[in-house]
Amino acid sequence: MTDFASDFAAAFLNPTDELEVVEEHYDETRQEGSVDPAKKARSLRRGLIKAANLQDMLLEKLLHQMIPIDDVPPGQPHIQVPGGADEFERPGFTVGTMSNNFRRFNARIGVVFKFQTRVFRLLAWRQPSHTLSFLAVYTFVCLDPYLLYVIPLAIALFAILVPSFVARHPAPVAEPDRVRNLGYSPRGPPLAPARTVKPVKELSRDFFRNMGDLQNCMEDFSVAHDKIIALVVPKTNFSDEALSSAIFVLLVAAAAFMSIAAQLIPWRFIALIAGWGAIWSNHPAVARLIEQARAQYLSGDGDPNLAAQTAFDAWVRSDIILDEAPETREVEIFELQRLSGGSSPGAVGTGEWEPWLFSPLPYDPLSALRIAGQRPRGSRFFEDVLPPEGWEWSEKKWALDLWSREWVEERIITGVEVETEGERWVYDIYNEHEQQRQAAAQDPGALVDSGMTSPSKNYSRQTSSSGAAPAVSWEEGEEGMGRRGEWRRRRWVRMVKRKNVMSTS
């Protein structure tokens, strides 16, 4: 907000040159007393232009504060590549540029509207000779499609070059008071200047006519866009899955058929008949006959379109069978318990198991969180465990996984003791190295105060005294053997199903 205030003040205080020009003209007119009306009008016009420029600058400052300039999504770094697309960035939105471009565009768009009007007149049989000539050309192109390459050349010759030459060498004007009228001859020097295409003047009649045509074109585009969206989108966006599935099946069948039979279809004659039929349907007499036939045969219950729609709907309801059963998956959660007093190495195995939390990970001895010295993450209570996003519970209760050894072997978890009976807990096997490392991380002086030594020294001392390694290693523990570690876990499972998202308009 402070930036906008500073920009707003700068718009008033910095561009003082423009205001000083207006004040100088005002002082000159006040000192002269009586001034020429033409000078007064020019001074007033100049002042209005400067005021409009100041207003545009203020509006641009406001829009720059409201509209984000950078198009890079948040969190994504903007990388500029030398010689890449960044060097060809188009200018941002400004009121002055928008106004100037609109005036230039509106002054030059008239040729498009003239072409559009001529096409409408051609197809509406305003001059039957022109329409029949177009049908003749269309017929030749349909029968011999290679003539399409001749059309651009013919347009360049007879629509651009010949009219330009005739404008440069015009025919003599027929005058009734002359004795005789001379015939047209293209020979000799040019008699008129070359024809050029110039934009219409601003605030002229053609300028406002172009604005009206542009307004009507925007309305036509908006109406056509809305009708196409209303016709196509509800049938193809699977809001009605049966209808969209039927259309999908029909399109797949049509694509398979066309891939085989496309070369056997007489496309030239189809295009010829379709073009002649479409153009002749715009003839006033033919249009009246078509309207009378439609009112006589296609109204009421006998409308074949209504019958076809009814038959198609019946086919969709009877033959398109959707699998309404939602997708189901099994989710898991691990109940973690910690041995009280397990943080101190000498107290391992002497406390009671305390409920800790429910975690999506088993927090085994070789897990990433365990190695990094981080605590497990999860929910404190069973009721706080939520289904994955986009899913909902399919069963009311969690079920204990009685096959603990299977999920342990699937995850290749080592250093644990598995219960095959009872509550199916999976215990950590006591690891003196890990306990000493945790104790050293919590209190570096704990090992010295408690009289404990490093694991390497203990291991060398045991091997030197006994002459052999321990019988059971940390990874080879079996159920009921040795001391247990600080953590234990068991697996709970529950079924979830996909949420049924209802379509909303």
Coordinates of C-alpha atoms in Angstrom, one line a residue:
M1 CA 0.0 0.0 0.0
T2 CA 2.9 2.3 0.7
D3 CA 4.2 1.6 -2.8
F4 CA 0.9 2.6 -4.3
A5 CA 0.9 5.8 -2.2
S6 CA 4.4 6.7 -3.4
D7 CA 3.5 6.0 -7.0
F8 CA 0.3 8.0 -6.6
A9 CA 2.2 10.9 -5.2
A10 CA 4.9 10.6 -7.9
A11 CA 2.2 10.8 -10.5
F12 CA 1.2 14.2 -9.1
L13 CA 4.6 15.5 -8.2
N14 CA 7.1 14.1 -10.8
P15 CA 5.4 14.9 -14.1
T16 CA 5.3 18.6 -13.4
D17 CA 6.6 19.5 -16.8
E18 CA 3.2 18.7 -18.4
L19 CA 1.4 20.8 -15.8
E20 CA 3.9 23.6 -16.1
V21 CA 3.1 23.8 -19.9
V22 CA -0.6 24.2 -19.2
E23 CA 0.1 26.8 -16.5
E24 CA 2.5 28.7 -18.8
H25 CA -0.2 28.9 -21.5
Y26 CA -2.7 29.9 -18.9
D27 CA -0.4 32.7 -17.7
E28 CA 0.3 33.9 -21.2
T29 CA -3.4 34.1 -22.0
R30 CA -4.1 35.9 -18.7
Q31 CA -1.3 38.4 -19.3
E32 CA -2.3 39.2 -22.9
G33 CA -5.8 40.0 -21.9
S34 CA -7.5 39.5 -25.2
V35 CA -6.3 36.5 -27.1
D36 CA -7.1 35.1 -30.5
P37 CA -10.0 32.5 -30.2
A38 CA -8.0 30.0 -32.3
K39 CA -5.1 30.2 -29.8
K40 CA -7.4 29.9 -26.9
A41 CA -9.0 26.8 -28.5
R42 CA -5.5 25.2 -29.1
S43 CA -4.5 26.0 -25.5
L44 CA -7.7 24.4 -24.2
R45 CA -7.2 21.3 -26.3
R46 CA -3.6 21.0 -25.2
G47 CA -4.7 21.3 -21.6
L48 CA -7.4 18.6 -22.0
I49 CA -4.8 16.2 -23.6
K50 CA -2.4 16.7 -20.8
A51 CA -5.1 16.1 -18.2
A52 CA -6.1 12.9 -20.1
N53 CA -2.5 11.8 -20.0
L54 CA -2.3 12.4 -16.3
Q55 CA -5.5 10.4 -15.8
D56 CA -4.1 7.5 -17.8
M57 CA -1.0 7.5 -15.8
L58 CA -2.9 7.3 -12.5
L59 CA -5.1 4.5 -13.8
E60 CA -2.0 2.6 -15.0
K61 CA -0.5 2.9 -11.5
L62 CA -3.7 1.6 -10.0
L63 CA -3.9 -1.4 -12.4
H64 CA -0.2 -2.3 -11.8
Q65 CA -1.0 -2.6 -8.1
M66 CA -4.1 -4.8 -8.7
I67 CA -3.0 -7.0 -11.6
P68 CA 0.0 -9.3 -11.1
I69 CA 2.7 -8.8 -13.8
D70 CA 4.7 -12.0 -13.3
D71 CA 3.1 -15.0 -15.0
V72 CA 5.4 -17.5 -13.3
P73 CA 3.4 -19.8 -10.9
P74 CA 4.2 -19.4 -7.2
G75 CA 7.1 -21.6 -6.0
Q76 CA 8.5 -22.1 -9.5
P77 CA 11.8 -20.3 -10.2
H78 CA 12.0 -18.0 -13.2
I79 CA 14.9 -19.0 -15.3
Q80 CA 16.0 -16.7 -18.1
V81 CA 17.6 -18.5 -21.1
P82 CA 19.9 -16.4 -23.3
G83 CA 18.3 -16.2 -26.7
G84 CA 15.2 -17.9 -25.5
A85 CA 11.6 -16.8 -25.3
D86 CA 12.3 -14.3 -22.5
E87 CA 13.9 -11.9 -25.1
F88 CA 10.7 -11.8 -27.0
E89 CA 8.3 -11.1 -24.2
R90 CA 5.3 -8.9 -25.2
P91 CA 4.6 -5.8 -23.3
G92 CA 2.2 -5.9 -20.4
F93 CA -1.2 -4.3 -20.1
T94 CA -1.4 -0.6 -20.0
V95 CA -4.4 1.7 -20.6
G96 CA -2.6 3.9 -23.1
T97 CA -1.3 1.0 -25.2
M98 CA -4.7 -0.6 -25.1
S99 CA -6.5 2.5 -26.2
N100 CA -4.0 3.2 -29.0
N101 CA -4.1 -0.3 -30.3
F102 CA -7.9 -0.4 -30.3
R103 CA -8.1 2.8 -32.3
R104 CA -5.6 1.5 -34.8
F105 CA -7.3 -1.9 -35.0
N106 CA -10.7 -0.3 -35.5
A107 CA -9.4 2.0 -38.2
R108 CA -8.1 -1.0 -40.2
I109 CA -10.6 -3.8 -39.6
G110 CA -13.1 -2.4 -42.1
V111 CA -11.7 -4.6 -44.9
V112 CA -12.6 -7.7 -43.0
F113 CA -16.2 -6.6 -42.4
K114 CA -16.5 -5.7 -46.1
F115 CA -15.3 -9.2 -47.1
Q116 CA -17.8 -10.7 -44.6
T117 CA -20.7 -8.6 -46.1
R118 CA -19.8 -9.7 -49.6
V119 CA -19.7 -13.4 -48.6
F120 CA -23.1 -13.0 -47.0
R121 CA -24.5 -11.4 -50.1
L122 CA -23.0 -14.1 -52.3
L123 CA -24.5 -16.9 -50.2
A124 CA -27.9 -15.1 -49.9
W125 CA -28.4 -14.9 -53.7
R126 CA -28.5 -11.1 -53.8
Q127 CA -27.0 -11.3 -57.3
P128 CA -27.8 -14.8 -58.7
S129 CA -25.1 -14.5 -61.4
H130 CA -22.4 -14.1 -58.8
T131 CA -23.8 -17.1 -56.8
L132 CA -24.0 -19.3 -59.9
S133 CA -20.5 -18.4 -60.8
F134 CA -19.3 -19.4 -57.4
L135 CA -21.2 -22.7 -57.7
A136 CA -19.5 -23.3 -61.0
V137 CA -16.1 -22.7 -59.5
Y138 CA -17.0 -24.9 -56.5
T139 CA -18.1 -27.7 -58.9
F140 CA -14.8 -27.7 -60.7
V141 CA -12.8 -27.7 -57.5
C142 CA -14.9 -30.7 -56.1
L143 CA -14.4 -32.7 -59.3
D144 CA -10.7 -31.8 -59.6
P145 CA -9.3 -30.9 -56.1
Y146 CA -5.9 -30.0 -57.6
L147 CA -7.6 -26.8 -58.8
L148 CA -7.5 -25.6 -55.2
Y149 CA -3.9 -24.5 -55.9
V150 CA -5.1 -22.3 -58.7
I151 CA -7.6 -20.4 -56.6
P152 CA -5.0 -18.2 -54.7
L153 CA -3.3 -17.4 -58.0
A154 CA -6.6 -16.4 -59.6
I155 CA -7.6 -14.3 -56.6
A156 CA -4.2 -12.5 -56.8
L157 CA -4.7 -11.8 -60.5
F158 CA -8.4 -10.9 -60.8
A159 CA -9.1 -9.5 -57.3
I160 CA -5.8 -7.5 -56.7
L161 CA -3.7 -6.9 -59.8
V162 CA -6.5 -6.3 -62.4
P163 CA -8.5 -3.8 -60.3
S164 CA -5.3 -2.0 -59.4
F165 CA -4.4 -1.7 -63.1
V166 CA -7.9 -0.5 -64.0
A167 CA -7.7 2.1 -61.2
R168 CA -4.4 3.3 -62.6
H169 CA -5.7 3.3 -66.2
P170 CA -9.4 4.2 -65.9
A171 CA -11.8 4.1 -68.8
P172 CA -13.0 7.5 -70.2
V173 CA -16.1 8.9 -68.7
A174 CA -19.1 8.7 -71.1
E175 CA -20.5 12.2 -71.6
P176 CA -23.8 12.7 -73.5
D177 CA -22.8 16.1 -74.9
R178 CA -19.8 14.7 -76.8
V179 CA -20.0 13.8 -80.5
R180 CA -18.7 10.3 -80.0
N181 CA -17.4 8.2 -77.1
L182 CA -13.9 6.9 -77.3
G183 CA -13.4 3.2 -76.5
Y184 CA -11.3 2.0 -73.6
S185 CA -7.6 1.4 -74.3
P186 CA -5.1 0.4 -71.6
R187 CA -2.3 1.8 -73.7
G188 CA -0.5 5.0 -72.8
P189 CA 0.7 6.6 -69.6
P190 CA -1.2 6.2 -66.3
L191 CA -4.2 8.5 -66.0
A192 CA -4.8 8.2 -62.2
P193 CA -2.8 7.7 -59.1
A194 CA -2.2 4.2 -57.8
R195 CA -4.9 2.9 -55.4
T196 CA -3.7 2.5 -51.8
V197 CA -5.4 1.1 -48.7
K198 CA -5.5 3.6 -45.9
P199 CA -7.0 3.3 -42.5
V200 CA -10.1 5.3 -41.9
K201 CA -9.9 8.6 -40.0
E202 CA -10.8 8.6 -36.3
L203 CA -14.2 9.9 -35.4
S204 CA -15.3 9.5 -39.0
R205 CA -18.5 7.7 -40.1
D206 CA -16.5 4.7 -41.3
F207 CA -14.7 4.5 -37.9
F208 CA -18.0 4.3 -36.0
R209 CA -19.4 1.9 -38.5
N210 CA -16.4 -0.4 -37.8
M211 CA -17.1 0.0 -34.1
G212 CA -20.7 -1.1 -34.6
D213 CA -19.6 -4.1 -36.8
L214 CA -17.0 -5.1 -34.2
Q215 CA -19.6 -4.9 -31.4
N216 CA -22.0 -7.2 -33.4
C217 CA -19.1 -9.6 -34.1
M218 CA -18.3 -9.8 -30.4
E219 CA -22.0 -10.5 -29.7
D220 CA -22.2 -13.2 -32.4
F221 CA -19.0 -14.9 -31.1
S222 CA -20.4 -14.9 -27.6
V223 CA -23.7 -16.4 -28.6
A224 CA -22.0 -19.0 -30.8
H225 CA -19.6 -19.9 -28.0
D226 CA -22.4 -20.3 -25.5
K227 CA -24.5 -22.5 -27.8
I228 CA -21.5 -24.7 -28.7
I229 CA -20.7 -25.1 -25.0
A230 CA -24.3 -25.9 -24.1
L231 CA -24.5 -28.4 -27.0
V232 CA -21.1 -30.2 -26.7
V233 CA -19.9 -30.0 -23.1
P234 CA -22.8 -31.7 -21.3
K235 CA -22.5 -34.7 -23.7
T236 CA -18.7 -35.0 -23.5
N237 CA -17.7 -34.1 -19.9
F238 CA -19.0 -37.4 -18.4
S239 CA -21.5 -35.5 -16.2
D240 CA -23.9 -38.1 -17.6
E241 CA -21.6 -41.1 -17.8
A242 CA -24.0 -43.3 -19.7
L243 CA -24.4 -40.7 -22.5
S244 CA -20.7 -39.8 -22.7
S245 CA -19.8 -43.5 -22.7
A246 CA -22.3 -44.2 -25.6
I247 CA -20.8 -41.3 -27.6
F248 CA -17.3 -42.7 -26.9
V249 CA -18.3 -46.1 -28.1
L250 CA -19.8 -44.6 -31.3
L251 CA -16.7 -42.5 -32.0
V252 CA -14.4 -45.5 -31.5
A253 CA -16.6 -47.6 -33.9
A254 CA -16.6 -44.7 -36.4
A255 CA -12.9 -44.3 -36.2
A256 CA -12.3 -48.0 -36.8
F257 CA -14.7 -48.0 -39.7
M258 CA -13.2 -44.9 -41.3
S259 CA -9.7 -46.2 -41.0
I260 CA -10.7 -49.1 -43.3
A261 CA -13.4 -47.6 -45.6
A262 CA -12.3 -43.9 -45.9
Q263 CA -10.6 -44.5 -49.2
L264 CA -13.8 -46.2 -50.6
I265 CA -16.1 -43.2 -49.9
P266 CA -16.7 -40.8 -52.8
W267 CA -15.7 -37.7 -51.0
R268 CA -15.8 -35.5 -54.1
F269 CA -19.4 -36.1 -54.9
I270 CA -20.4 -35.9 -51.2
A271 CA -18.7 -32.4 -51.0
L272 CA -20.4 -31.4 -54.3
I273 CA -23.9 -32.4 -53.2
A274 CA -23.5 -31.0 -49.7
G275 CA -22.2 -27.6 -51.1
W276 CA -24.9 -27.3 -53.7
G277 CA -27.6 -28.3 -51.1
A278 CA -26.3 -25.8 -48.5
I279 CA -26.1 -22.9 -51.0
W280 CA -29.5 -23.6 -52.7
S281 CA -31.1 -23.9 -49.3
N282 CA -30.4 -20.1 -48.8
H283 CA -32.3 -19.2 -52.0
P284 CA -35.5 -17.4 -51.0
A285 CA -37.8 -19.7 -52.9
V286 CA -36.2 -22.9 -51.8
A287 CA -36.1 -21.6 -48.2
R288 CA -39.9 -21.0 -48.3
L289 CA -40.5 -24.5 -49.6
I290 CA -38.2 -26.0 -46.9
E291 CA -40.0 -24.1 -44.2
Q292 CA -43.4 -25.2 -45.5
A293 CA -42.3 -28.9 -45.6
R294 CA -40.9 -28.6 -42.1
A295 CA -44.1 -27.2 -40.7
Q296 CA -46.2 -29.9 -42.5
Y297 CA -44.1 -33.0 -41.9
L298 CA -41.7 -32.3 -39.0
S299 CA -44.0 -30.8 -36.4
G300 CA -45.7 -32.5 -33.5
D301 CA -45.1 -36.1 -32.6
G302 CA -44.1 -37.1 -36.1
D303 CA -40.8 -35.3 -35.9
P304 CA -38.1 -37.8 -36.9
N305 CA -35.5 -35.9 -34.8
L306 CA -37.6 -36.6 -31.7
A307 CA -38.0 -40.2 -32.6
A308 CA -34.3 -40.6 -33.2
Q309 CA -33.5 -39.0 -29.9
T310 CA -36.0 -41.3 -28.1
A311 CA -34.4 -44.4 -29.7
F312 CA -30.9 -43.2 -28.9
D313 CA -31.9 -42.6 -25.2
A314 CA -33.5 -46.0 -25.0
W315 CA -30.3 -47.6 -26.5
V316 CA -28.2 -45.8 -23.9
R317 CA -30.3 -46.9 -21.0
S318 CA -30.5 -50.6 -22.1
D319 CA -27.1 -51.3 -23.6
I320 CA -24.7 -49.0 -21.8
I321 CA -24.2 -50.6 -18.4
L322 CA -21.8 -48.9 -16.0
D323 CA -20.0 -50.5 -13.1
E324 CA -21.5 -48.5 -10.2
A325 CA -19.4 -50.3 -7.6
P326 CA -16.8 -47.9 -6.4
E327 CA -13.1 -48.8 -6.3
T328 CA -11.9 -50.2 -3.0
R329 CA -8.5 -50.3 -1.5
E330 CA -6.9 -51.6 1.7
V331 CA -5.1 -49.0 3.8
E332 CA -2.8 -49.7 6.8
I333 CA -1.8 -48.0 10.0
F334 CA 0.9 -49.1 12.5
E335 CA 0.2 -48.9 16.2
L336 CA 3.5 -48.0 17.9
Q337 CA 4.3 -48.5 21.5
R338 CA 7.4 -47.5 23.4
L339 CA 9.0 -49.1 26.4
S340 CA 9.0 -46.8 29.4
G341 CA 12.5 -46.0 30.6
G342 CA 13.9 -47.1 27.3
S343 CA 15.7 -43.9 26.7
S344 CA 18.4 -44.9 29.2
P345 CA 20.5 -47.8 28.1
G346 CA 20.5 -49.5 31.5
A347 CA 16.7 -49.4 31.8
V348 CA 15.8 -51.3 28.6
G349 CA 13.4 -54.1 29.3
T350 CA 12.6 -53.0 32.8
G351 CA 9.6 -50.7 32.1
E352 CA 6.1 -51.1 30.7
W353 CA 4.8 -50.6 27.1
E354 CA 3.2 -47.2 26.7
P355 CA 0.9 -46.4 23.7
W356 CA 2.7 -43.9 21.6
L357 CA 0.9 -43.1 18.4
F358 CA -0.5 -44.5 15.1
S359 CA 1.9 -44.0 12.2
P360 CA 1.7 -44.8 8.5
L361 CA 5.3 -46.2 8.8
P362 CA 6.4 -49.1 10.9
Y363 CA 9.4 -47.1 12.3
D364 CA 11.6 -50.1 12.1
P365 CA 15.3 -50.0 13.2
L366 CA 16.6 -49.2 9.7
S367 CA 13.9 -46.7 8.7
A368 CA 15.0 -43.2 7.5
L369 CA 13.4 -41.5 10.5
R370 CA 15.1 -43.9 12.9
I371 CA 18.6 -43.4 11.4
A372 CA 18.2 -39.6 11.3
G373 CA 17.3 -39.7 15.0
Q374 CA 13.8 -38.3 14.5
R375 CA 10.6 -39.3 16.3
P376 CA 7.8 -41.1 14.5
R377 CA 5.0 -39.1 13.0
G378 CA 1.3 -39.9 13.2
S379 CA -1.9 -39.6 15.1
R380 CA -2.4 -40.0 18.8
F381 CA -5.7 -41.8 18.8
F382 CA -7.4 -44.2 16.4
E383 CA -10.3 -41.8 15.8
D384 CA -7.8 -39.2 14.5
V385 CA -6.7 -41.4 11.6
L386 CA -8.3 -40.1 8.4
P387 CA -8.7 -41.9 5.0
P388 CA -6.6 -40.7 2.0
E389 CA -7.8 -37.7 0.1
G390 CA -10.6 -38.6 -2.3
W391 CA -11.5 -41.8 -0.4
E392 CA -13.9 -42.7 2.4
W393 CA -14.2 -45.5 4.9
S394 CA -15.8 -48.7 3.5
E395 CA -15.8 -50.6 6.8
K396 CA -16.7 -49.4 10.3
K397 CA -13.8 -50.8 12.2
W398 CA -10.1 -51.5 11.9
A399 CA -8.9 -55.2 11.7
L400 CA -5.7 -56.5 13.2
D401 CA -3.4 -58.0 10.7
L402 CA -2.7 -61.5 12.0
W403 CA 0.0 -62.2 9.4
S404 CA 2.8 -60.1 10.9
R405 CA 5.6 -62.1 9.3
E406 CA 4.3 -61.4 5.8
W407 CA 4.4 -57.6 6.0
V408 CA 7.8 -57.8 7.7
E409 CA 9.2 -60.0 4.9
E410 CA 7.6 -57.8 2.2
R411 CA 9.4 -54.7 3.6
I412 CA 12.6 -56.7 4.2
I413 CA 12.7 -55.4 7.8
T414 CA 15.6 -56.7 9.9
G415 CA 16.5 -56.4 13.6
V416 CA 13.0 -57.3 14.8
E417 CA 11.3 -60.1 16.7
V418 CA 7.9 -61.2 15.3
E419 CA 5.1 -62.6 17.4
T420 CA 3.2 -65.4 15.5
E421 CA 0.6 -65.8 18.2
G422 CA -1.2 -63.5 20.6
E423 CA -1.3 -59.8 19.8
R424 CA 1.0 -60.0 16.8
W425 CA 3.5 -57.4 18.0
V426 CA 6.8 -56.9 16.1
Y427 CA 9.5 -56.0 18.6
D428 CA 12.8 -54.4 18.1
I429 CA 15.7 -56.6 19.1
Y430 CA 17.9 -54.9 21.7
N431 CA 20.8 -53.2 20.0
E432 CA 23.5 -52.0 22.4
H433 CA 25.1 -49.9 19.7
E434 CA 21.9 -48.0 19.0
Q435 CA 21.2 -47.5 22.7
Q436 CA 24.7 -46.1 23.3
R437 CA 24.4 -43.8 20.2
Q438 CA 21.0 -42.5 21.4
A439 CA 22.4 -41.9 24.9
A440 CA 25.4 -40.2 23.5
A441 CA 23.2 -38.0 21.4
Q442 CA 21.1 -37.0 24.4
D443 CA 23.9 -36.6 26.9
P444 CA 27.6 -37.0 25.7
G445 CA 28.7 -37.5 29.3
A446 CA 26.3 -40.3 30.1
L447 CA 28.6 -43.0 28.8
V448 CA 31.5 -41.9 31.0
D449 CA 29.3 -41.3 34.1
S450 CA 27.7 -44.8 33.8
G451 CA 31.0 -46.5 33.2
M452 CA 30.1 -47.7 29.7
T453 CA 32.6 -48.0 26.9
S454 CA 32.3 -47.7 23.2
P455 CA 30.8 -50.7 21.2
S456 CA 34.1 -51.4 19.4
K457 CA 36.0 -51.8 22.7
N458 CA 33.3 -54.0 24.2
Y459 CA 33.3 -56.2 21.1
S460 CA 37.1 -56.5 21.1
R461 CA 37.1 -57.3 24.8
Q462 CA 34.4 -60.0 24.4
T463 CA 36.3 -61.7 21.5
S464 CA 39.6 -61.6 23.3
S465 CA 38.2 -63.1 26.5
S466 CA 36.0 -65.8 25.0
G467 CA 37.8 -66.3 21.7
A468 CA 34.6 -66.4 19.7
A469 CA 31.8 -64.1 18.5
P470 CA 28.4 -64.0 20.2
A471 CA 26.1 -66.9 19.2
V472 CA 23.2 -64.7 18.0
S473 CA 23.6 -61.5 16.1
W474 CA 21.2 -58.5 16.1
E475 CA 19.6 -59.5 12.8
E476 CA 19.2 -63.2 13.7
G477 CA 17.0 -63.0 16.7
E478 CA 14.0 -65.3 17.1
E479 CA 10.9 -65.0 19.1
G480 CA 11.5 -65.1 22.8
M481 CA 15.3 -64.9 22.5
G482 CA 17.3 -62.1 24.0
R483 CA 16.3 -58.7 25.2
R484 CA 13.8 -56.5 23.4
G485 CA 14.4 -53.0 22.2
E486 CA 12.6 -49.8 22.8
W487 CA 9.8 -50.0 20.2
R488 CA 7.2 -52.4 19.1
R489 CA 4.5 -52.2 16.5
R490 CA 1.6 -54.0 14.9
R491 CA -0.4 -53.5 11.7
W492 CA -4.1 -52.6 11.4
V493 CA -5.9 -52.6 8.1
R494 CA -9.2 -51.1 6.9
M495 CA -11.0 -50.9 3.6
V496 CA -11.6 -47.6 1.8
K497 CA -13.6 -46.7 -1.3
R498 CA -13.6 -43.9 -3.7
K499 CA -15.8 -40.9 -2.9
N500 CA -18.8 -40.4 -5.3
V501 CA -18.4 -36.8 -6.4
M502 CA -21.7 -35.6 -7.7
S503 CA -21.6 -33.3 -10.7
T504 CA -22.6 -29.7 -9.9
S505 CA -23.7 -27.1 -12.4

